[in-house]
Structures are given as structure tokens and as C-alpha cells.
Amino acid sequence: MSGHSKWAKIKHKKAITDAKKGKAFSKTAQQIAVAARDGGPDLDVNFSLRLLVDKARAISMPAENVKRAIERGSGTGKEAFQVDEIVYEGYGPAKVSYIVKTLTDNKNRTVADLRKLFSDYGGNLGESGSVSWNFTQKGMVIVKAARLEKSEKFGEDAAEISLNKDEVELSLMDIAGVSDIKEGEESYLIVYTDPKELAKVRDAISELQFIIEEAELVWVANNEKDATDDDIEKTENFIEALEEIEDVQSIWTDVDSKL
């Protein structure tokens, strides 16, 4: 669970109900608006925005919602937009370290919600640097050993063609800027890069036509914490509770990803 190394398992384990889908749309819209505000509305120039629009499409977010979020963030829409990105650190149940990224228009509300939740689960919200000293920020690309190919049989819809995972990994290793590759669940591979190389590596993988499920900046623990099954369960329950907070966007822990 360090970074997103249990990404595939968690993603497939949780069924997305209508309520959760609505929350996912809301959080992604916030991220899109911030990216448009910080880097402009042009997808060809603003790589961060392009990644988020791809993410929105992957979760079937309506195109009108995406358009409205871009307009809101870039200042061309009717809605006023003022949010800040704030990163919090702390210790949760089983003394697991957490880094939590939020987008908020009310810092006092957000920190109060987080402090209460950490306390309710037997942990505590810490000061800046209290856990991040054990984490390194990296670029991460989740790659599926498959590609999409159009054919007459499927009409305009592309068919997903499975590929040999080992061969895909060898191809990824040849890409300049790739610093590490780890095995994900099932047919997934997790590619790590220097943060500054993320855009270049992501585009290189796209040129090879492999399916990219996600590409973003993450925090990865330098030293992972050994955990029991009970620790893992407590951690997963706490993460689910954190995700219910509207302002929470991303969560990283130092739990041993091999468990």
C-alpha cells in the first residue's frame, strides 16, 4: 500500500456505487479545475490537465462536467473558484504513517475533520515533516499489459488485446527516464520515474500503445512497515474513512506492499 502499489487490488475490490461515483466525479472535477487554473486550459500544453481529463474519461465522468471544471479553473466559467492544495501528515491505526493530499476552500474545516478522524482511529495528525522524511516523491504510471486495437469485427470500438507481461516489462525498461518497475496485481505493471520525467515517460509508453490506467505524482515510502493481517485491515478501513472526507484527494502510506 506504499504509494499505490496495491492500486489494482483495491480498485477491483471496491465496487463503485452511484454515491461513490458521484464523489469520484466531484473530486476529479476539483483536480481538473486546479490544473486548469495553474497551467491553463490547453490540453496540448498542460500535461497535468491532460492526465486528469484522461482519468475523468476512465471513470465515465460526463464531458460536460469536465468542460465546466476546466472553465471554472481557468476563469472562463461563471462559477468562482478558490481552493488550495494542502498536504497533511500523521500516524493512523497500527502506527502506520500517512501523507494525505487535500484540495480545500476552508482550511479550518479540513484540518478539523482530519484531526478528529485520526483521533477516532487511535492515531494523530502530525506537523509538516513528521512522516514525510521517510517518503520520496516519484512519478508513477500504472500500465496494463495490453493494447487497444480497432478492427472491423468491433467496428469503431477498439478491442483490448492482451500482451505478454514479461515482454511489456522489457519494453518499458528501454524507455529513458524509467527508474524502476514493480509487479502489480494481475496484468498490471507499476512504472516509477523522477517527477520531472513523468510526462516524457508517460508519452513514451503511449507511443508503444500500451494501456495506461493512471499516471500521477505519488509519495513512496523509503522504508516500509511490516504489518500483520490485522494491521492491513485496520489500514484499509481507515483509508476508506479518509476517502469519505470531501476534501481528501490522495492518500499514501508506508505499509509493506508485499503483504
Short mmCIF file of C-alpha atoms in Angstrom, two decimals:
data_model
loop_
_atom_site.label_atom_id
_atom_site.label_comp_id
_atom_site.label_asym_id
_atom_site.label_seq_id
_atom_site.Cartn_x
_atom_site.Cartn_y
_atom_site.Cartn_z
CA MET A 1 0.00 0.00 0.00
CA SER A 2 3.07 2.18 -0.09
CA GLY A 3 2.25 4.74 -2.74
CA HIS A 4 -0.24 2.96 -4.94
CA SER A 5 1.41 -0.45 -5.06
CA LYS A 6 -1.86 -2.11 -4.01
CA TRP A 7 -3.71 0.06 -6.50
CA ALA A 8 -5.08 -2.73 -8.68
CA LYS A 9 -6.20 -4.88 -5.76
CA ILE A 10 -8.02 -2.02 -4.07
CA LYS A 11 -9.54 -0.78 -7.31
CA HIS A 12 -11.03 -4.13 -8.20
CA LYS A 13 -12.03 -4.94 -4.65
CA LYS A 14 -14.30 -1.95 -4.20
CA ALA A 15 -17.48 -1.79 -6.24
CA ILE A 16 -18.25 1.80 -7.20
CA THR A 17 -21.79 2.61 -6.11
CA ASP A 18 -23.65 5.59 -7.56
CA ALA A 19 -22.83 7.58 -4.42
CA LYS A 20 -19.13 6.76 -4.65
CA LYS A 21 -19.12 7.54 -8.37
CA GLY A 22 -20.63 10.95 -7.63
CA LYS A 23 -17.91 11.59 -5.05
CA ALA A 24 -15.26 10.49 -7.55
CA PHE A 25 -16.68 12.93 -10.12
CA SER A 26 -16.63 15.75 -7.56
CA LYS A 27 -13.02 15.11 -6.53
CA THR A 28 -11.81 14.74 -10.11
CA ALA A 29 -13.59 17.98 -11.08
CA GLN A 30 -11.73 19.78 -8.30
CA GLN A 31 -8.41 18.37 -9.52
CA ILE A 32 -9.19 19.39 -13.11
CA ALA A 33 -10.12 22.92 -12.05
CA VAL A 34 -6.86 23.32 -10.10
CA ALA A 35 -4.80 22.02 -13.02
CA ALA A 36 -6.56 24.40 -15.41
CA ARG A 37 -6.01 27.29 -13.01
CA ASP A 38 -2.31 26.54 -12.55
CA GLY A 39 -1.38 25.54 -16.10
CA GLY A 40 -4.08 26.88 -18.38
CA PRO A 41 -6.91 25.11 -20.27
CA ASP A 42 -4.90 23.87 -23.28
CA LEU A 43 -4.55 20.08 -23.08
CA ASP A 44 -1.65 20.08 -25.55
CA VAL A 45 0.39 22.36 -23.28
CA ASN A 46 -0.88 21.43 -19.81
CA PHE A 47 0.23 17.85 -19.22
CA SER A 48 -1.28 17.63 -15.74
CA LEU A 49 -4.66 18.67 -17.08
CA ARG A 50 -4.41 16.12 -19.89
CA LEU A 51 -3.77 13.32 -17.38
CA LEU A 52 -6.78 14.34 -15.32
CA VAL A 53 -9.07 14.55 -18.35
CA ASP A 54 -7.95 11.02 -19.25
CA LYS A 55 -8.74 9.99 -15.66
CA ALA A 56 -12.19 11.58 -15.93
CA ARG A 57 -12.91 9.63 -19.10
CA ALA A 58 -11.75 6.41 -17.44
CA ILE A 59 -14.35 6.79 -14.69
CA SER A 60 -17.03 7.79 -17.24
CA MET A 61 -17.31 11.35 -15.99
CA PRO A 62 -19.67 13.31 -18.30
CA ALA A 63 -17.89 15.50 -20.84
CA GLU A 64 -19.98 18.50 -19.75
CA ASN A 65 -18.68 18.12 -16.19
CA VAL A 66 -15.11 18.08 -17.48
CA LYS A 67 -15.70 21.16 -19.63
CA ARG A 68 -17.31 23.04 -16.74
CA ALA A 69 -14.41 22.17 -14.40
CA ILE A 70 -11.85 23.45 -16.93
CA GLU A 71 -13.80 26.67 -17.42
CA ARG A 72 -14.19 27.15 -13.68
CA GLY A 73 -10.47 26.71 -13.05
CA SER A 74 -9.29 28.82 -15.97
CA GLY A 75 -11.61 31.68 -15.05
CA THR A 76 -13.76 31.48 -18.18
CA GLY A 77 -16.75 29.95 -16.41
CA LYS A 78 -19.48 31.61 -14.37
CA GLU A 79 -18.52 29.95 -11.08
CA ALA A 80 -15.88 31.47 -8.83
CA PHE A 81 -13.03 29.12 -7.97
CA GLN A 82 -10.74 29.43 -4.97
CA VAL A 83 -9.19 26.31 -3.44
CA ASP A 84 -5.76 25.49 -2.05
CA GLU A 85 -3.77 22.26 -2.14
CA ILE A 86 -2.63 21.33 1.37
CA VAL A 87 -0.72 18.18 2.34
CA TYR A 88 -1.12 16.73 5.83
CA GLU A 89 0.92 14.10 7.65
CA GLY A 90 0.20 11.83 10.57
CA TYR A 91 0.03 8.40 12.16
CA GLY A 92 -3.04 6.21 11.84
CA PRO A 93 -4.02 2.88 13.41
CA ALA A 94 -1.20 0.32 13.83
CA LYS A 95 1.24 3.29 13.81
CA VAL A 96 1.09 3.44 10.02
CA SER A 97 2.39 6.70 8.50
CA TYR A 98 0.11 8.72 6.24
CA ILE A 99 0.54 11.53 3.76
CA VAL A 100 -2.83 13.00 2.74
CA LYS A 101 -3.26 15.50 -0.09
CA THR A 102 -6.32 17.74 0.07
CA LEU A 103 -7.96 20.43 -2.01
CA THR A 104 -9.96 22.79 0.15
CA ASP A 105 -11.72 26.14 0.22
CA ASN A 106 -11.77 26.06 4.03
CA LYS A 107 -8.52 25.02 5.72
CA ASN A 108 -10.02 25.15 9.22
CA ARG A 109 -12.79 22.72 8.27
CA THR A 110 -10.41 20.32 6.58
CA VAL A 111 -7.85 20.17 9.36
CA ALA A 112 -10.62 19.76 11.96
CA ASP A 113 -12.16 16.86 10.02
CA LEU A 114 -8.80 15.15 9.62
CA ARG A 115 -7.70 15.67 13.21
CA LYS A 116 -10.96 14.17 14.51
CA LEU A 117 -10.77 11.16 12.19
CA PHE A 118 -7.15 10.41 13.05
CA SER A 119 -8.02 10.65 16.74
CA ASP A 120 -11.13 8.46 16.39
CA TYR A 121 -8.96 5.70 14.88
CA GLY A 122 -6.31 5.91 17.59
CA GLY A 123 -3.82 7.99 15.62
CA ASN A 124 -2.81 11.62 15.47
CA LEU A 125 -2.29 14.32 12.89
CA GLY A 126 1.34 15.47 12.89
CA GLU A 127 3.36 18.51 11.91
CA SER A 128 4.85 19.00 8.45
CA GLY A 129 7.84 16.66 8.12
CA SER A 130 6.70 14.30 10.87
CA VAL A 131 6.42 11.36 8.45
CA SER A 132 7.43 12.71 5.02
CA TRP A 133 11.12 12.31 5.91
CA ASN A 134 10.59 8.59 5.13
CA PHE A 135 8.95 9.23 1.74
CA THR A 136 10.25 10.22 -1.68
CA GLN A 137 8.07 11.83 -4.33
CA LYS A 138 8.10 9.97 -7.64
CA GLY A 139 6.25 9.87 -10.92
CA MET A 140 4.14 6.74 -11.28
CA VAL A 141 2.47 5.16 -14.30
CA ILE A 142 0.14 2.17 -13.95
CA VAL A 143 0.45 0.13 -17.16
CA LYS A 144 -1.69 -2.80 -18.23
CA ALA A 145 -0.01 -5.48 -20.35
CA ALA A 146 -2.47 -4.90 -23.17
CA ARG A 147 -3.18 -2.54 -26.03
CA LEU A 148 -6.30 -1.32 -27.80
CA GLU A 149 -6.68 -2.20 -31.46
CA LYS A 150 -9.51 -1.32 -33.82
CA SER A 151 -10.87 -3.98 -36.10
CA GLU A 152 -13.78 -4.47 -38.49
CA LYS A 153 -15.19 -7.06 -36.09
CA PHE A 154 -15.63 -4.48 -33.34
CA GLY A 155 -16.46 -1.52 -35.57
CA GLU A 156 -15.39 1.81 -34.12
CA ASP A 157 -14.82 0.30 -30.67
CA ALA A 158 -11.28 -0.86 -30.05
CA ALA A 159 -10.67 -4.37 -28.79
CA GLU A 160 -8.33 -4.92 -25.85
CA ILE A 161 -5.54 -7.27 -26.87
CA SER A 162 -3.67 -8.98 -24.01
CA LEU A 163 0.12 -8.99 -24.21
CA ASN A 164 2.90 -10.97 -22.56
CA LYS A 165 3.63 -9.20 -19.28
CA ASP A 166 7.35 -10.02 -19.31
CA GLU A 167 7.75 -8.69 -22.84
CA VAL A 168 5.91 -5.50 -21.94
CA GLU A 169 8.22 -5.05 -18.94
CA LEU A 170 11.29 -5.44 -21.15
CA SER A 171 9.96 -2.75 -23.49
CA LEU A 172 9.29 -0.41 -20.57
CA MET A 173 12.83 -0.89 -19.26
CA ASP A 174 14.19 0.54 -22.51
CA ILE A 175 12.36 3.85 -22.03
CA ALA A 176 14.63 6.70 -20.96
CA GLY A 177 13.58 8.11 -17.61
CA VAL A 178 12.18 4.88 -16.14
CA SER A 179 13.86 4.38 -12.76
CA ASP A 180 12.04 1.27 -11.50
CA ILE A 181 9.33 -1.21 -12.46
CA LYS A 182 7.33 -3.29 -9.99
CA GLU A 183 4.85 -6.09 -10.42
CA GLY A 184 1.24 -5.06 -9.89
CA GLU A 185 -1.81 -7.26 -9.43
CA GLU A 186 -2.86 -9.45 -12.37
CA SER A 187 -1.64 -7.93 -15.66
CA TYR A 188 -0.51 -4.58 -14.24
CA LEU A 189 2.97 -3.11 -14.02
CA ILE A 190 3.93 -0.09 -11.91
CA VAL A 191 6.49 2.21 -13.51
CA TYR A 192 8.36 4.78 -11.41
CA THR A 193 10.18 7.86 -12.68
CA ASP A 194 11.76 11.03 -11.42
CA PRO A 195 8.88 13.54 -11.01
CA LYS A 196 10.29 15.72 -13.78
CA GLU A 197 10.36 12.75 -16.17
CA LEU A 198 6.73 11.71 -15.68
CA ALA A 199 5.31 13.50 -18.73
CA LYS A 200 8.05 12.21 -21.04
CA VAL A 201 7.79 8.62 -19.80
CA ARG A 202 4.00 8.63 -19.95
CA ASP A 203 4.09 9.82 -23.58
CA ALA A 204 6.74 7.22 -24.48
CA ILE A 205 4.54 4.45 -23.06
CA SER A 206 1.59 5.83 -25.04
CA GLU A 207 3.64 5.69 -28.23
CA LEU A 208 4.17 1.96 -27.57
CA GLN A 209 0.34 1.73 -27.42
CA PHE A 210 0.25 0.01 -24.03
CA ILE A 211 -2.82 0.77 -21.93
CA ILE A 212 -2.14 3.40 -19.25
CA GLU A 213 -4.58 3.18 -16.35
CA GLU A 214 -3.16 6.06 -14.32
CA ALA A 215 -0.23 8.48 -14.28
CA GLU A 216 0.47 10.85 -11.41
CA LEU A 217 2.92 12.08 -8.81
CA VAL A 218 2.98 9.90 -5.68
CA TRP A 219 4.83 9.58 -2.38
CA VAL A 220 6.65 6.27 -1.92
CA ALA A 221 7.99 5.10 1.45
CA ASN A 222 11.76 4.61 1.62
CA ASN A 223 11.35 2.04 4.39
CA GLU A 224 8.10 0.10 4.53
CA LYS A 225 6.44 -1.04 7.73
CA ASP A 226 5.91 -4.76 8.28
CA ALA A 227 2.25 -5.34 9.01
CA THR A 228 0.02 -8.17 10.17
CA ASP A 229 -3.28 -9.07 8.53
CA ASP A 230 -4.99 -7.17 11.34
CA ASP A 231 -2.84 -4.10 10.62
CA ILE A 232 -3.74 -4.31 6.94
CA GLU A 233 -7.46 -4.50 7.73
CA LYS A 234 -7.24 -1.51 10.08
CA THR A 235 -5.32 0.44 7.45
CA GLU A 236 -7.83 -0.31 4.69
CA ASN A 237 -10.73 0.67 6.96
CA PHE A 238 -9.03 3.93 7.87
CA ILE A 239 -8.29 4.73 4.22
CA GLU A 240 -11.96 4.19 3.37
CA ALA A 241 -12.91 6.61 6.15
CA LEU A 242 -10.40 9.18 4.87
CA GLU A 243 -11.80 8.89 1.36
CA GLU A 244 -15.23 9.86 2.68
CA ILE A 245 -13.89 13.33 3.53
CA GLU A 246 -14.80 15.50 0.55
CA ASP A 247 -11.54 17.47 0.55
CA VAL A 248 -9.24 14.42 0.55
CA GLN A 249 -7.76 13.74 -2.89
CA SER A 250 -4.89 11.27 -2.44
CA ILE A 251 -3.54 9.06 0.36
CA TRP A 252 -0.14 7.36 0.74
CA THR A 253 1.12 5.04 3.49
CA ASP A 254 4.25 3.13 4.47
CA VAL A 255 2.57 -0.28 4.79
CA ASP A 256 4.61 -3.13 3.28
CA SER A 257 3.27 -3.50 -0.26
CA LYS A 258 4.19 -7.20 -0.39
CA LEU A 259 1.55 -8.11 2.21
#
